[in-house]
Amino acid sequence: MRQVQLYDTTLRDGCQGEDVAFTVGDKLRIAERLDEFGVHYIEGGWPGSNPRDADFFEAVRRLTLRGARIAAFGSTRRHGVTCDADQNIRMLLRAQTPVVTVVGRTWDLPVECDLRIPKQANIDIIADTVAYLQARVDEVIFDAEHFFDGYRSAPDYALACVRAAADAGAKLICLCDTRGGSVPGWIAEVTAAAAVAVAAPLGIHCHNDGDLAVANTLAAVQAGAVQVQGTINGVGERCGNGNLCSVIANLQLKLGFACVSPQALAGLQTLSHFVDELANREPDKRQPYVGLSAFAHKGGLHVAAVQRQREIYEHIDPESVGNHQRVLLSDLSGRSNIVYKAREFGVDLDAKGPAVAKLLDELKEMENRGYQFEGAEASFELLMQRVLHGYVRRFRLIGFRVIDEKRVEGELPISEATIMLEGPDGQIEHTAATGNGPVHALDSALRKALTKFFPEIERVTLLDFKVRVLGSERGTGAVVRVLIESGDEHDRWGTVGVSHDLIEASWQALVDSVDYKLYKDIKSAAGTVPRAVLRSGRTAGGRARVAGHGGEG
Ligand SMILES: [Zn+2]
């Protein structure tokens, strides 16, 4: 199995992407994770271009890395200046990294039109810079900018440039598709030609402007490249860089190349999400291999099939990249989805039994009203326990009132919520709270009231709140769906509410959220949900009398 070197440039090229910014602390944490994962080279930044990168290089020297080599990135010296006098080269050396990656021109057009220097002068600059650095650092990598465009325009010149770098001592020549517009056939052809013409090993650095960066990277490896440069999740300038998550998975699982150990590969999803988290980006659900939807099945037929033989709709074993098979609940739900889902919650159901039919009916009816349980699995679990086992929540709403009052023009309104509810032993609790907006006030009042009976509610935090306005095709006005994500020190869970009234929809989701907390604590203490609890609710699910608003959800 041929080994392929991984060269990560998330911390340099990745940061050139719009909306991507890492602090020095973030960069250090990412570097540690990349090293643990088994990346061979970590390009930390461009010390000549920004002071934050210089700080990173200073700090990264104190990290103990298992195997990754840190690289600093910069460009060849300026025309008419010696390397000694070149500020950018000086900064590169000041980074004190074992590896320096230096980028130079290989396309005649920008050499003549942008740099405006003789073509031979550019070759001299490359040779000179590489030789100078080679004498001062462990390893010099030469990034051949625009190589694939240069080769089309003037192949002999492009090859002369990279040969000059190799002859001057560059350990590896990385061919760059800088504009990101090449196609795999061309990448393969040019890489193969370069492999014949240049003695040094080759790498590949692709951008994604034609949505082909991953395919182009694979094509280059198949044509002889031994190093792949890219970023985690493909972040980077314009449309991004080659996405290393997909590159690694494809190389290793599809093409038989070795990149990291199989155990490390099983951490791919975690690594991907970690980098997104630090970049403050919502992970892309549809990202191949590592996205949450990558192995999610919705259609009833598909679900039935993957349960029998997962290969039918899954191109790899999801666990090999740390992902998991998921079965989604939706209006396509069939009996097999429900049986599968119930099993996830530790409930064994007979697909042909009446319980499944009952649950399916209930689910279809709710979906018709606008409920959707993807992302609200806590609400689904409560629903399932309610329909199948008669689960009843241990408190009952008597009523609530929410006031949003604006007293002075130009000042924010004040929100206040009053709530009356009945605790497990029939005590009535009447509480008020204020908040930043009506939903926050309602949430505060609900918790305040419930904490009297259930102190554990205090540990629940509201992590995310999403409102979606659904169409009004039924001619009854728009319906809103509220999705809430809550968490405590152990878990995170999602709940949903639907209504014409935003406050009421929020209320349903909030109630499910705290109810789920109570339910799950009992469940985890007992290992299962005791029958006694399921039947003990004294209100028996009766509809609440609500002042001002519709019934309890
Ligand atoms: Zn790049």
XYZ file of C-alpha atoms and ligand atoms in Angstrom:
554
model
C 0.000 0.000 0.000
C 1.590 3.274 -1.098
C 1.811 5.893 1.655
C 0.521 9.374 0.875
C 1.715 12.321 2.966
C -0.899 14.658 4.382
C -0.073 18.333 4.304
C -2.696 20.430 6.035
C -2.996 24.117 5.251
C -6.182 24.890 7.210
C -4.230 27.333 9.350
C -2.836 29.222 6.348
C -4.807 28.779 3.106
C -7.917 27.883 5.119
C -7.747 31.223 6.895
C -7.806 32.983 3.531
C -11.415 31.843 3.211
C -14.119 34.413 3.771
C -15.574 34.237 7.306
C -12.797 31.977 8.602
C -10.642 33.395 11.355
C -8.792 31.604 14.101
C -7.179 33.062 17.177
C -3.668 31.941 18.051
C -5.232 29.720 20.726
C -7.556 28.120 18.150
C -4.646 27.509 15.820
C -2.668 25.764 18.522
C -5.604 23.531 19.433
C -6.173 22.653 15.793
C -2.479 21.903 15.322
C -2.592 19.489 18.256
C -5.654 17.747 16.871
C -4.145 17.452 13.394
C -1.039 15.937 14.917
C -3.056 13.438 16.957
C -4.964 12.509 13.834
C -1.721 11.706 12.021
C -1.262 14.624 9.620
C 2.365 14.718 8.471
C 2.762 18.444 7.825
C 0.926 21.372 9.372
C 1.302 24.677 7.603
C 0.861 27.188 10.402
C 0.668 30.458 8.536
C 2.455 33.128 6.597
C 4.765 34.852 9.081
C 5.609 37.657 6.682
C 1.969 38.554 6.112
C 0.491 38.854 9.564
C 1.727 39.254 13.129
C -0.727 36.693 14.512
C 1.039 34.008 12.487
C 4.389 35.023 13.964
C 2.861 34.580 17.446
C 1.614 31.144 16.472
C 5.077 29.985 15.393
C 6.507 31.259 18.633
C 3.915 29.320 20.677
C 3.821 26.143 18.590
C 7.457 25.433 19.430
C 6.345 24.708 22.984
C 3.848 22.039 21.920
C 4.961 18.452 22.015
C 3.810 16.960 18.757
C 3.856 13.244 18.036
C 4.878 13.300 14.430
C 3.636 16.323 12.533
C 6.185 18.758 11.145
C 5.326 22.433 11.265
C 5.770 24.436 8.084
C 5.942 28.183 7.587
C 4.741 29.560 4.283
C 6.076 32.441 2.226
C 6.962 33.537 -1.270
C 10.224 33.612 -3.161
C 12.410 36.681 -2.740
C 11.572 39.887 -4.503
C 13.257 40.781 -7.766
C 16.365 42.868 -7.304
C 16.818 42.050 -3.590
C 19.090 39.410 -2.095
C 17.527 36.719 0.125
C 19.469 38.146 3.057
C 17.835 41.525 2.581
C 14.351 40.243 1.799
C 11.986 41.017 4.669
C 9.610 38.149 3.852
C 12.423 35.581 3.796
C 13.739 36.915 7.082
C 10.335 36.487 8.716
C 10.144 32.942 7.338
C 13.407 32.026 9.023
C 12.430 33.782 12.203
C 9.511 31.322 12.501
C 12.166 28.649 13.195
C 10.175 25.805 11.669
C 11.766 22.607 10.434
C 9.916 23.018 7.147
C 9.574 26.055 4.933
C 7.190 26.063 2.001
C 7.974 28.690 -0.535
C 5.684 29.590 -3.407
C 7.004 30.751 -6.786
C 5.661 31.515 -10.249
C 5.668 28.890 -12.955
C 3.288 30.452 -15.466
C 4.908 32.741 -18.027
C 1.900 35.056 -18.283
C 1.952 36.486 -14.718
C 5.740 36.541 -14.769
C 5.650 38.882 -17.752
C 2.443 40.829 -17.031
C 2.297 40.961 -13.246
C 5.863 40.641 -11.976
C 7.089 42.294 -15.200
C 10.482 40.683 -15.074
C 12.336 38.602 -17.668
C 11.358 34.947 -17.604
C 14.887 33.864 -16.779
C 14.973 36.237 -13.794
C 12.015 34.372 -12.296
C 13.868 31.069 -12.661
C 16.887 32.618 -10.943
C 14.684 33.883 -8.116
C 13.286 30.380 -7.548
C 16.709 28.698 -7.590
C 18.232 31.351 -5.425
C 15.471 31.330 -2.787
C 15.278 27.556 -2.507
C 19.065 27.228 -2.218
C 19.210 29.952 0.416
C 16.476 28.397 2.542
C 17.737 24.869 2.003
C 20.995 25.824 3.687
C 19.115 27.163 6.716
C 16.178 24.824 7.388
C 15.596 21.094 7.450
C 13.283 20.829 4.537
C 12.141 23.122 1.755
C 8.955 22.453 -0.172
C 8.401 24.384 -3.377
C 4.797 25.299 -4.210
C 4.597 25.700 -7.981
C 1.930 28.372 -8.351
C -0.367 28.103 -11.388
C 1.516 25.039 -12.563
C -1.397 23.533 -14.479
C -2.174 26.794 -16.265
C 1.527 27.416 -16.851
C 1.952 23.987 -18.385
C -0.853 24.677 -20.837
C 0.605 28.039 -21.801
C 4.316 27.135 -21.958
C 5.117 23.580 -20.797
C 8.861 23.897 -21.154
C 8.947 27.051 -19.093
C 6.739 25.605 -16.337
C 8.974 22.538 -16.150
C 12.126 24.669 -16.155
C 10.804 26.539 -13.113
C 10.130 23.417 -11.046
C 13.370 21.814 -12.174
C 15.232 24.872 -10.913
C 13.588 24.398 -7.496
C 14.407 20.669 -7.443
C 18.001 21.270 -8.505
C 18.400 23.892 -5.807
C 17.479 21.294 -3.203
C 13.693 21.420 -2.709
C 12.663 18.135 -1.059
C 9.293 18.166 -2.765
C 7.649 20.068 -5.601
C 3.991 20.718 -4.994
C 2.018 21.351 -8.170
C -0.685 23.941 -7.543
C -3.968 24.401 -9.358
C -4.072 27.921 -8.001
C -7.124 29.111 -9.944
C -8.922 25.874 -9.211
C -10.247 25.542 -12.737
C -8.574 22.359 -13.963
C -10.309 19.040 -14.574
C -9.081 15.609 -13.440
C -7.891 14.388 -16.863
C -5.655 17.434 -17.280
C -4.338 17.186 -13.731
C -3.415 13.533 -14.273
C -1.728 14.215 -17.614
C 0.345 17.146 -16.359
C 1.302 15.431 -13.102
C 2.503 12.392 -15.017
C 4.563 14.630 -17.326
C 6.101 16.448 -14.355
C 6.927 13.150 -12.668
C 9.008 12.187 -15.691
C 10.697 15.579 -16.045
C 11.488 16.343 -12.399
C 13.617 14.215 -10.099
C 12.021 15.400 -6.829
C 8.834 13.848 -5.407
C 5.612 15.680 -6.246
C 2.725 17.005 -4.216
C -0.655 18.383 -5.244
C -2.493 21.525 -4.075
C -5.941 22.100 -5.555
C -8.584 24.764 -5.250
C -12.239 24.097 -5.712
C -13.424 26.680 -8.216
C -14.711 23.981 -10.560
C -16.036 21.850 -7.659
C -13.322 19.344 -8.569
C -10.600 19.910 -5.976
C -11.061 16.483 -4.389
C -11.276 14.662 -7.738
C -8.242 16.594 -9.012
C -6.246 15.719 -5.909
C -7.041 12.023 -6.329
C -6.139 12.175 -10.025
C -2.729 13.649 -9.180
C -2.049 10.944 -6.589
C -2.948 8.259 -9.092
C -0.562 9.924 -11.545
C 2.290 9.818 -9.044
C 1.968 12.624 -6.467
C 3.011 11.490 -2.992
C 1.748 14.444 -0.960
C -1.717 15.975 -0.774
C -2.208 19.529 0.391
C -5.630 20.640 1.513
C -7.754 21.893 4.388
C -10.177 20.309 6.819
C -13.699 20.692 5.409
C -12.266 22.402 2.322
C -12.235 25.899 3.822
C -10.046 28.329 1.918
C -9.828 31.183 -0.528
C -12.813 31.745 -2.873
C -14.518 28.329 -3.222
C -11.982 26.730 -0.930
C -9.194 24.164 -1.053
C -9.231 20.444 -1.605
C -11.204 19.019 1.320
C -8.817 16.748 3.179
C -11.663 14.882 4.879
C -12.914 13.598 1.534
C -9.429 13.262 0.062
C -8.238 11.069 2.936
C -11.372 8.924 3.025
C -11.268 8.360 -0.728
C -7.554 7.642 -0.856
C -7.715 5.212 1.979
C -11.110 3.540 1.627
C -11.545 3.606 -2.141
C -8.133 3.698 -3.761
C -6.069 1.641 -1.344
C -3.507 4.296 -0.402
C -2.342 4.634 3.196
C -2.708 8.025 4.905
C -3.436 7.413 8.590
C -4.168 4.358 10.729
C -7.716 2.939 10.555
C -8.175 3.950 14.218
C -7.240 7.531 13.369
C -9.570 7.504 10.363
C -12.421 6.679 12.744
C -11.783 10.128 14.272
C -12.373 11.925 10.957
C -15.854 13.177 11.774
C -14.744 14.458 15.171
C -11.826 16.301 13.587
C -14.094 17.828 10.957
C -16.614 19.032 13.528
C -13.878 20.281 15.828
C -12.460 22.540 13.129
C -15.942 23.795 12.199
C -16.620 24.512 15.836
C -13.488 26.621 16.177
C -14.153 28.344 12.861
C -17.614 29.130 14.219
C -19.224 27.446 11.245
C -22.304 25.265 11.275
C -21.075 21.838 10.088
C -22.425 21.059 6.634
C -24.934 18.242 7.058
C -24.466 17.130 3.491
C -20.682 16.975 3.642
C -19.666 13.600 2.213
C -18.346 11.015 4.676
C -18.530 13.203 7.800
C -21.811 15.144 7.459
C -24.735 14.221 9.684
C -26.823 13.378 6.632
C -24.129 11.301 4.934
C -25.658 8.076 6.226
C -29.169 9.256 7.033
C -32.063 7.315 5.568
C -35.509 8.708 5.165
C -37.521 6.716 2.677
C -39.306 3.755 4.280
C -38.062 1.368 1.594
C -34.476 2.466 2.071
C -34.769 2.028 5.804
C -36.142 -1.481 5.461
C -33.299 -2.307 3.077
C -30.431 -0.903 5.159
C -31.686 -2.810 8.149
C -31.366 -6.022 6.203
C -28.174 -5.161 4.355
C -26.631 -1.789 4.985
C -24.418 -1.924 1.845
C -27.452 -1.438 -0.361
C -27.624 2.297 0.393
C -24.296 2.970 2.116
C -21.079 3.186 0.092
C -18.836 2.580 3.103
C -19.220 1.497 6.701
C -20.022 4.862 8.341
C -18.157 3.881 11.504
C -14.886 3.722 9.560
C -14.870 7.546 9.428
C -16.551 7.966 12.799
C -19.993 8.601 11.334
C -23.208 6.734 12.121
C -26.210 5.429 10.326
C -29.287 7.494 11.071
C -32.903 6.899 10.365
C -34.944 10.025 9.915
C -38.509 10.554 10.957
C -40.587 12.326 8.417
C -43.773 12.158 6.459
C -42.109 9.345 4.565
C -41.996 7.370 7.777
C -42.826 3.782 7.352
C -43.183 1.085 9.935
C -39.544 0.098 9.616
C -38.361 3.646 10.466
C -40.390 3.587 13.646
C -39.196 0.156 14.673
C -35.609 1.207 14.030
C -36.005 4.487 15.884
C -37.710 2.823 18.848
C -34.809 0.423 19.105
C -32.456 3.394 19.365
C -34.442 4.428 22.427
C -34.301 0.932 23.841
C -37.866 -0.047 22.938
C -38.427 -3.241 20.982
C -41.438 -3.045 18.728
C -43.074 -5.540 16.475
C -43.336 -3.950 13.027
C -46.676 -5.617 12.415
C -48.094 -4.951 15.860
C -50.899 -2.496 16.697
C -48.541 -0.246 18.723
C -46.609 0.641 15.596
C -49.791 1.371 13.682
C -50.983 3.655 16.479
C -47.682 5.512 16.611
C -47.577 5.831 12.848
C -51.073 7.342 12.785
C -50.205 9.817 15.497
C -46.968 10.755 13.767
C -48.637 11.280 10.394
C -51.293 13.424 11.943
C -48.700 15.583 13.711
C -46.517 15.899 10.629
C -49.584 17.064 8.795
C -49.880 19.879 11.298
C -46.276 20.902 10.706
C -44.358 18.896 13.292
C -41.050 17.511 12.241
C -38.942 15.373 14.508
C -35.582 15.596 12.811
C -33.548 17.489 15.359
C -36.317 17.048 17.934
C -35.745 13.493 18.959
C -36.496 14.191 22.609
C -40.017 15.242 21.616
C -40.301 12.064 19.589
C -39.183 9.883 22.451
C -41.734 11.523 24.752
C -44.414 11.057 22.112
C -43.497 7.418 21.739
C -43.636 6.819 25.471
C -46.960 8.642 25.625
C -48.584 6.667 22.829
C -47.106 3.281 23.674
C -46.909 3.329 27.444
C -49.162 6.107 28.593
C -46.334 8.293 29.814
C -47.664 11.405 31.554
C -45.661 14.444 32.500
C -45.405 15.212 36.196
C -46.633 18.789 36.137
C -49.632 20.458 34.625
C -50.021 23.931 33.240
C -52.948 25.888 34.549
C -52.189 28.966 32.550
C -49.690 31.548 31.474
C -49.681 35.188 30.484
C -46.964 36.970 28.572
C -46.740 40.737 28.372
C -44.471 42.654 26.062
C -44.595 46.273 27.029
C -42.911 49.182 25.290
C -43.036 52.217 27.534
C -40.826 54.700 25.738
C -40.233 55.050 22.028
C -36.638 54.109 21.257
C -36.280 51.840 24.275
C -36.523 48.078 24.157
C -39.799 46.586 25.318
C -39.925 44.808 28.668
C -41.137 41.222 28.664
C -42.774 39.605 31.605
C -44.326 36.181 31.943
C -46.616 34.864 34.657
C -47.249 31.188 34.964
C -49.473 28.985 37.078
C -48.891 25.272 37.252
C -49.671 22.266 39.341
C -46.819 20.186 40.764
C -46.711 16.409 41.220
C -48.622 16.401 44.503
C -51.237 18.929 43.501
C -49.517 22.035 44.886
C -50.183 25.139 42.820
C -47.211 27.297 41.919
C -47.721 30.841 40.678
C -44.568 32.535 39.413
C -43.514 35.541 37.374
C -40.252 36.342 35.597
C -38.900 38.934 33.215
C -36.678 38.289 30.227
C -35.118 39.563 27.023
C -38.172 39.020 24.919
C -41.340 37.042 25.566
C -39.932 33.558 25.001
C -37.036 34.159 27.343
C -39.439 35.487 29.992
C -41.671 32.448 29.589
C -38.701 30.095 29.797
C -37.466 31.817 32.966
C -40.908 31.664 34.593
C -41.341 27.986 33.703
C -37.996 27.016 35.187
C -38.511 29.164 38.250
C -41.845 27.492 38.928
C -40.613 23.962 38.267
C -37.376 24.269 40.228
C -39.561 24.294 43.379
C -40.575 20.711 42.643
C -37.635 19.517 40.585
C -34.345 21.192 41.536
C -32.547 19.348 38.689
C -34.271 21.676 36.192
C -31.771 24.330 37.199
C -29.047 22.431 35.362
C -30.833 22.634 32.020
C -29.575 25.317 29.666
C -31.150 26.504 26.474
C -28.523 26.116 23.767
C -30.307 27.010 20.576
C -33.646 28.358 19.509
C -34.832 28.266 15.908
C -38.068 29.551 14.465
C -39.314 28.534 11.075
C -42.391 30.009 9.463
C -44.219 27.321 7.529
C -46.335 28.103 4.488
C -49.989 29.000 4.831
C -51.164 26.827 1.961
C -54.074 25.569 4.026
C -55.543 29.051 3.999
C -55.446 29.293 7.770
C -52.518 31.702 8.106
C -48.889 30.861 8.652
C -47.828 28.246 11.167
C -44.547 28.503 13.032
C -42.345 25.655 14.086
C -39.961 26.212 16.985
C -36.975 23.953 17.487
C -35.149 24.163 20.789
C -31.907 22.542 21.720
C -31.270 22.123 25.438
C -28.537 20.507 27.427
C -27.268 19.622 30.863
C -23.839 18.471 31.990
C -24.306 15.091 30.246
C -26.504 15.399 27.162
C -28.023 17.648 24.550
C -31.549 17.166 23.276
C -33.914 18.745 20.798
C -37.610 19.481 21.139
C -40.257 20.949 18.869
C -43.472 22.932 19.041
C -45.904 23.982 16.311
C -48.682 26.546 16.382
C -50.129 29.592 14.672
C -48.892 31.421 17.744
C -45.154 31.826 18.219
C -45.427 31.924 22.017
C -47.521 28.782 22.104
C -45.119 26.932 19.771
C -42.202 28.020 21.958
C -44.099 26.939 25.042
C -44.608 23.419 23.685
C -40.932 23.061 22.873
C -39.905 24.483 26.271
C -42.222 22.137 28.143
C -40.960 19.126 26.219
C -37.422 20.237 26.988
C -37.860 20.277 30.785
C -40.135 17.247 30.700
C -37.472 15.345 28.804
C -34.916 16.272 31.444
C -37.124 14.799 34.187
C -37.892 11.722 32.087
C -34.298 11.040 31.115
C -32.997 11.397 34.669
C -35.460 8.779 35.871
C -34.669 6.595 32.902
C -30.920 6.731 33.441
C -31.255 6.150 37.185
C -33.431 3.087 36.661
C -31.813 1.871 33.438
C -35.299 1.910 31.954
C -38.536 3.770 32.444
C -40.342 2.158 35.365
C -43.988 1.358 34.774
C -44.850 3.158 37.982
C -43.572 6.411 36.565
C -45.333 5.940 33.295
C -48.677 5.538 34.970
C -48.155 7.716 38.008
C -48.933 11.097 36.477
C -51.939 12.279 38.364
C -53.277 14.518 35.623
C -53.668 11.685 33.151
C -52.895 13.898 30.215
C -55.994 16.029 30.575
C -56.064 19.217 28.578
C -55.079 22.206 30.610
C -57.254 25.213 31.233
C -55.257 28.028 29.775
C -55.907 31.668 30.188
C -55.066 33.702 27.164
C -53.652 30.912 25.053
C -54.682 27.677 23.444
C -54.337 24.262 25.066
C -51.156 22.754 26.354
C -49.257 21.059 23.524
Zn -3.831 27.659 -2.216
